[in-house]
Amino acid sequence: MDNNLLQWKIIRVMSGFPESKTFLLDQKQQINTLLFLHEINRSLLLISRFN
């Protein structure tokens, strides 16, 4: 499996867990791919809406 696809899937799954907010914020500081940054922002938005 492509590393980018795997990384994207992990970020997407993390949006389902409120505890993953710290992980997502850390990843946001390290990732420089626009697609991943958008996915992280989407995940953080979902976490903030449902918690």
PDB file of C-alpha atoms in Angstrom:
ATOM      1  CA  MET A   1       0.000   0.000   0.000  1.00  0.00           C
ATOM      2  CA  ASP A   2       1.191   3.493  -0.817  1.00  0.00           C
ATOM      3  CA  ASN A   3       2.555   5.370   2.230  1.00  0.00           C
ATOM      4  CA  ASN A   4       0.557   8.481   1.354  1.00  0.00           C
ATOM      5  CA  LEU A   5      -2.677   6.510   1.216  1.00  0.00           C
ATOM      6  CA  LEU A   6      -1.912   4.824   4.520  1.00  0.00           C
ATOM      7  CA  GLN A   7      -1.065   8.150   6.167  1.00  0.00           C
ATOM      8  CA  TRP A   8      -4.285   9.692   4.830  1.00  0.00           C
ATOM      9  CA  LYS A   9      -6.348   6.764   6.144  1.00  0.00           C
ATOM     10  CA  ILE A  10      -4.766   7.044   9.604  1.00  0.00           C
ATOM     11  CA  ILE A  11      -5.546  10.773   9.750  1.00  0.00           C
ATOM     12  CA  ARG A  12      -9.120  10.116   8.619  1.00  0.00           C
ATOM     13  CA  VAL A  13      -9.677   7.438  11.272  1.00  0.00           C
ATOM     14  CA  MET A  14      -8.277   9.682  13.994  1.00  0.00           C
ATOM     15  CA  SER A  15     -11.197  12.097  13.524  1.00  0.00           C
ATOM     16  CA  GLY A  16     -13.399   9.557  15.281  1.00  0.00           C
ATOM     17  CA  PHE A  17     -11.503   9.773  18.566  1.00  0.00           C
ATOM     18  CA  PRO A  18     -11.527  12.948  20.691  1.00  0.00           C
ATOM     19  CA  GLU A  19      -8.299  11.782  22.336  1.00  0.00           C
ATOM     20  CA  SER A  20      -6.509  12.083  18.993  1.00  0.00           C
ATOM     21  CA  LYS A  21      -6.646  15.895  18.975  1.00  0.00           C
ATOM     22  CA  THR A  22      -3.089  16.132  20.347  1.00  0.00           C
ATOM     23  CA  PHE A  23      -1.839  13.666  17.737  1.00  0.00           C
ATOM     24  CA  LEU A  24      -3.508  15.601  14.933  1.00  0.00           C
ATOM     25  CA  LEU A  25      -2.122  18.929  16.145  1.00  0.00           C
ATOM     26  CA  ASP A  26       1.386  17.417  16.285  1.00  0.00           C
ATOM     27  CA  GLN A  27       0.983  16.026  12.771  1.00  0.00           C
ATOM     28  CA  LYS A  28      -0.227  19.390  11.533  1.00  0.00           C
ATOM     29  CA  GLN A  29       3.100  20.919  12.589  1.00  0.00           C
ATOM     30  CA  GLN A  30       5.114  18.211  10.802  1.00  0.00           C
ATOM     31  CA  ILE A  31       3.196  17.682   7.556  1.00  0.00           C
ATOM     32  CA  ASN A  32       3.717  19.956   4.595  1.00  0.00           C
ATOM     33  CA  THR A  33       1.382  18.246   2.112  1.00  0.00           C
ATOM     34  CA  LEU A  34      -1.681  20.364   1.408  1.00  0.00           C
ATOM     35  CA  LEU A  35      -3.979  17.339   1.057  1.00  0.00           C
ATOM     36  CA  PHE A  36      -2.976  16.029   4.478  1.00  0.00           C
ATOM     37  CA  LEU A  37      -3.286  19.466   6.069  1.00  0.00           C
ATOM     38  CA  HIS A  38      -6.841  19.770   4.764  1.00  0.00           C
ATOM     39  CA  GLU A  39      -7.661  16.313   6.105  1.00  0.00           C
ATOM     40  CA  ILE A  40      -6.178  17.157   9.515  1.00  0.00           C
ATOM     41  CA  ASN A  41      -8.190  20.378   9.643  1.00  0.00           C
ATOM     42  CA  ARG A  42     -11.340  18.436   8.702  1.00  0.00           C
ATOM     43  CA  SER A  43     -10.637  15.896  11.420  1.00  0.00           C
ATOM     44  CA  LEU A  44     -10.056  18.603  14.034  1.00  0.00           C
ATOM     45  CA  LEU A  45     -13.283  20.314  13.006  1.00  0.00           C
ATOM     46  CA  LEU A  46     -15.216  17.069  13.391  1.00  0.00           C
ATOM     47  CA  ILE A  47     -13.721  16.478  16.831  1.00  0.00           C
ATOM     48  CA  SER A  48     -14.602  19.994  17.969  1.00  0.00           C
ATOM     49  CA  ARG A  49     -18.181  19.712  16.679  1.00  0.00           C
ATOM     50  CA  PHE A  50     -18.980  16.448  18.394  1.00  0.00           C
ATOM     51  CA  ASN A  51     -17.192  16.997  21.693  1.00  0.00           C
TER      52      ASN A  51
END
